[in-house]
Amino acid sequence: MRIIPCIFAILFILGTLTSCESESEMPEETNQPDGDGNGGEPDNEPISAVDTHGLLQTSGNKIVDKNNKVVQLRGMSLFWSQWMGQYYTKETVGWLKEDWKCNIVRAAMGVEDNDGYLSNKEVEKQKVFTVIDAAIAEGIYVIVDWHSHHAEDYLNEAKTFFSEIAQKYGNQPNIIYEIYNKPLNVSWVEVLKPYHEQVISEIRKHDPDNLIICGTRNWSQDVDEVIGNKISDNNVAYTFHYYAATHKESLRDKVQNALDNAIPVFVTEYGVSEASGDGSIDVSEAQTWWNFLEQNKISWCNWSIADKEELSAALKPGASGSGGWTEDLLTVSGKMVRDEIKAKNPEY
Ligand code: MG
């Protein structure tokens, strides 16, 4: 007669233990369908390019993402900061991401010339910070470009600037350093490589891992000169620039030669116009270049977001720094490049 209550007691205890175990498992099971830690909310929230790819890393002649998958970024370069500062805004960056589908922007901080960083440090730096902060908020990549033709003359200033950027932003996967935009005809081995090595060692004190892009001789065209003379850092790519109405097959051959020798190439700037930024537009050659970049998975930024009256400018005079540009505010180049970006970049 006493056995029956005992059995009930045992069953009750077992039942309690079982139900506790189930409850403890419940939240995990609810989370499992998406596994993104958002508490089981539907997975229709847009994720960003930087969420998807994370920190970029060179691998052979390619750039790969945090999952070791090859990445090709497409976006826009802003114009010299001291002359087109009105586009160094979060609204412009937001519009380039939302409407143009850019997954990268380039802040081209003018260094010397009139009113560049050397004579106006705080003002120009703040413009770059604004663009970086906006790119981080939008989940896109941002190139911090030391926009100069004579950077070897201002080595200490470059070291100070990039050290500050690395300390402030080096933990963000969005950041890409471009430490010398467009050298003139100066030696890779004797001038450019030593310059890059010194700036890189300053960056690496604070940021051991983000991608750094190094300018090459002759307006960043002689990328093949790096063959046999690469910089000894494990996350460096090399700059190549072209203007489609001026530069054709012979420059593609240079890039191909570099690629064939495991040199990772990044087109931080190009135009569909002539090298002057003006002259004429070559639609057919622009397409040939795009095909070449696609085949080789080379990332690019187009020159430029500006409303200057020249063919390489994407905007017509008076286009606002708040984005929202209707098609009638885009130039021929602006429309061509926007169409290309929208056709190729993944939607976020
Ligand atoms: Mg880092």
PDB file of C-alpha atoms in Angstrom, residues 107 109 117 124-130 132-133 136 142-146 157-172 174-179 202-203 206-207 210:
ATOM      1  CA  ALA A 107      38.046  59.605 -48.923  1.00  0.00           C
ATOM      2  CA  MET A 109      42.325  63.689 -48.537  1.00  0.00           C
ATOM      3  CA  TYR A 117      46.092  68.704 -44.994  1.00  0.00           C
ATOM      4  CA  GLU A 124      40.781  68.135 -43.611  1.00  0.00           C
ATOM      5  CA  LYS A 125      41.113  65.391 -41.016  1.00  0.00           C
ATOM      6  CA  GLN A 126      37.605  66.002 -39.737  1.00  0.00           C
ATOM      7  CA  LYS A 127      36.253  65.557 -43.270  1.00  0.00           C
ATOM      8  CA  VAL A 128      37.935  62.159 -43.448  1.00  0.00           C
ATOM      9  CA  PHE A 129      36.601  61.197 -40.000  1.00  0.00           C
ATOM     10  CA  THR A 130      33.079  62.104 -41.136  1.00  0.00           C
ATOM     11  CA  ILE A 132      34.882  56.970 -42.120  1.00  0.00           C
ATOM     12  CA  ASP A 133      32.178  57.209 -39.441  1.00  0.00           C
ATOM     13  CA  ILE A 136      31.102  52.288 -40.594  1.00  0.00           C
ATOM     14  CA  VAL A 142      36.270  52.977 -46.760  1.00  0.00           C
ATOM     15  CA  ILE A 143      39.647  53.777 -48.262  1.00  0.00           C
ATOM     16  CA  VAL A 144      41.558  56.425 -46.324  1.00  0.00           C
ATOM     17  CA  ASP A 145      43.604  57.934 -49.129  1.00  0.00           C
ATOM     18  CA  TRP A 146      46.678  60.160 -48.695  1.00  0.00           C
ATOM     19  CA  GLU A 157      53.263  63.955 -41.713  1.00  0.00           C
ATOM     20  CA  ALA A 158      52.061  60.724 -43.335  1.00  0.00           C
ATOM     21  CA  LYS A 159      53.331  58.682 -40.394  1.00  0.00           C
ATOM     22  CA  THR A 160      51.569  60.950 -37.901  1.00  0.00           C
ATOM     23  CA  PHE A 161      48.302  60.937 -39.841  1.00  0.00           C
ATOM     24  CA  PHE A 162      48.133  57.167 -40.405  1.00  0.00           C
ATOM     25  CA  SER A 163      49.208  56.455 -36.849  1.00  0.00           C
ATOM     26  CA  GLU A 164      46.227  58.475 -35.663  1.00  0.00           C
ATOM     27  CA  ILE A 165      43.846  56.726 -38.086  1.00  0.00           C
ATOM     28  CA  ALA A 166      45.153  53.316 -37.004  1.00  0.00           C
ATOM     29  CA  GLN A 167      44.701  54.139 -33.313  1.00  0.00           C
ATOM     30  CA  LYS A 168      41.226  55.525 -33.813  1.00  0.00           C
ATOM     31  CA  TYR A 169      39.864  53.037 -36.350  1.00  0.00           C
ATOM     32  CA  GLY A 170      42.293  50.110 -36.646  1.00  0.00           C
ATOM     33  CA  ASN A 171      39.894  47.732 -34.911  1.00  0.00           C
ATOM     34  CA  GLN A 172      37.209  48.317 -37.567  1.00  0.00           C
ATOM     35  CA  ASN A 174      35.849  48.722 -42.742  1.00  0.00           C
ATOM     36  CA  ILE A 175      39.163  50.555 -42.901  1.00  0.00           C
ATOM     37  CA  ILE A 176      41.561  50.289 -45.837  1.00  0.00           C
ATOM     38  CA  TYR A 177      44.666  52.472 -45.785  1.00  0.00           C
ATOM     39  CA  GLU A 178      45.930  53.947 -49.051  1.00  0.00           C
ATOM     40  CA  ILE A 179      49.162  55.573 -48.024  1.00  0.00           C
ATOM     41  CA  GLU A 202      53.756  53.102 -38.049  1.00  0.00           C
ATOM     42  CA  ILE A 203      50.304  51.695 -38.870  1.00  0.00           C
ATOM     43  CA  HIS A 206      48.424  49.999 -33.684  1.00  0.00           C
ATOM     44  CA  ASP A 207      46.675  47.918 -36.317  1.00  0.00           C
ATOM     45  CA  ASN A 210      43.832  45.755 -41.931  1.00  0.00           C
TER      46      ASN A 210
END
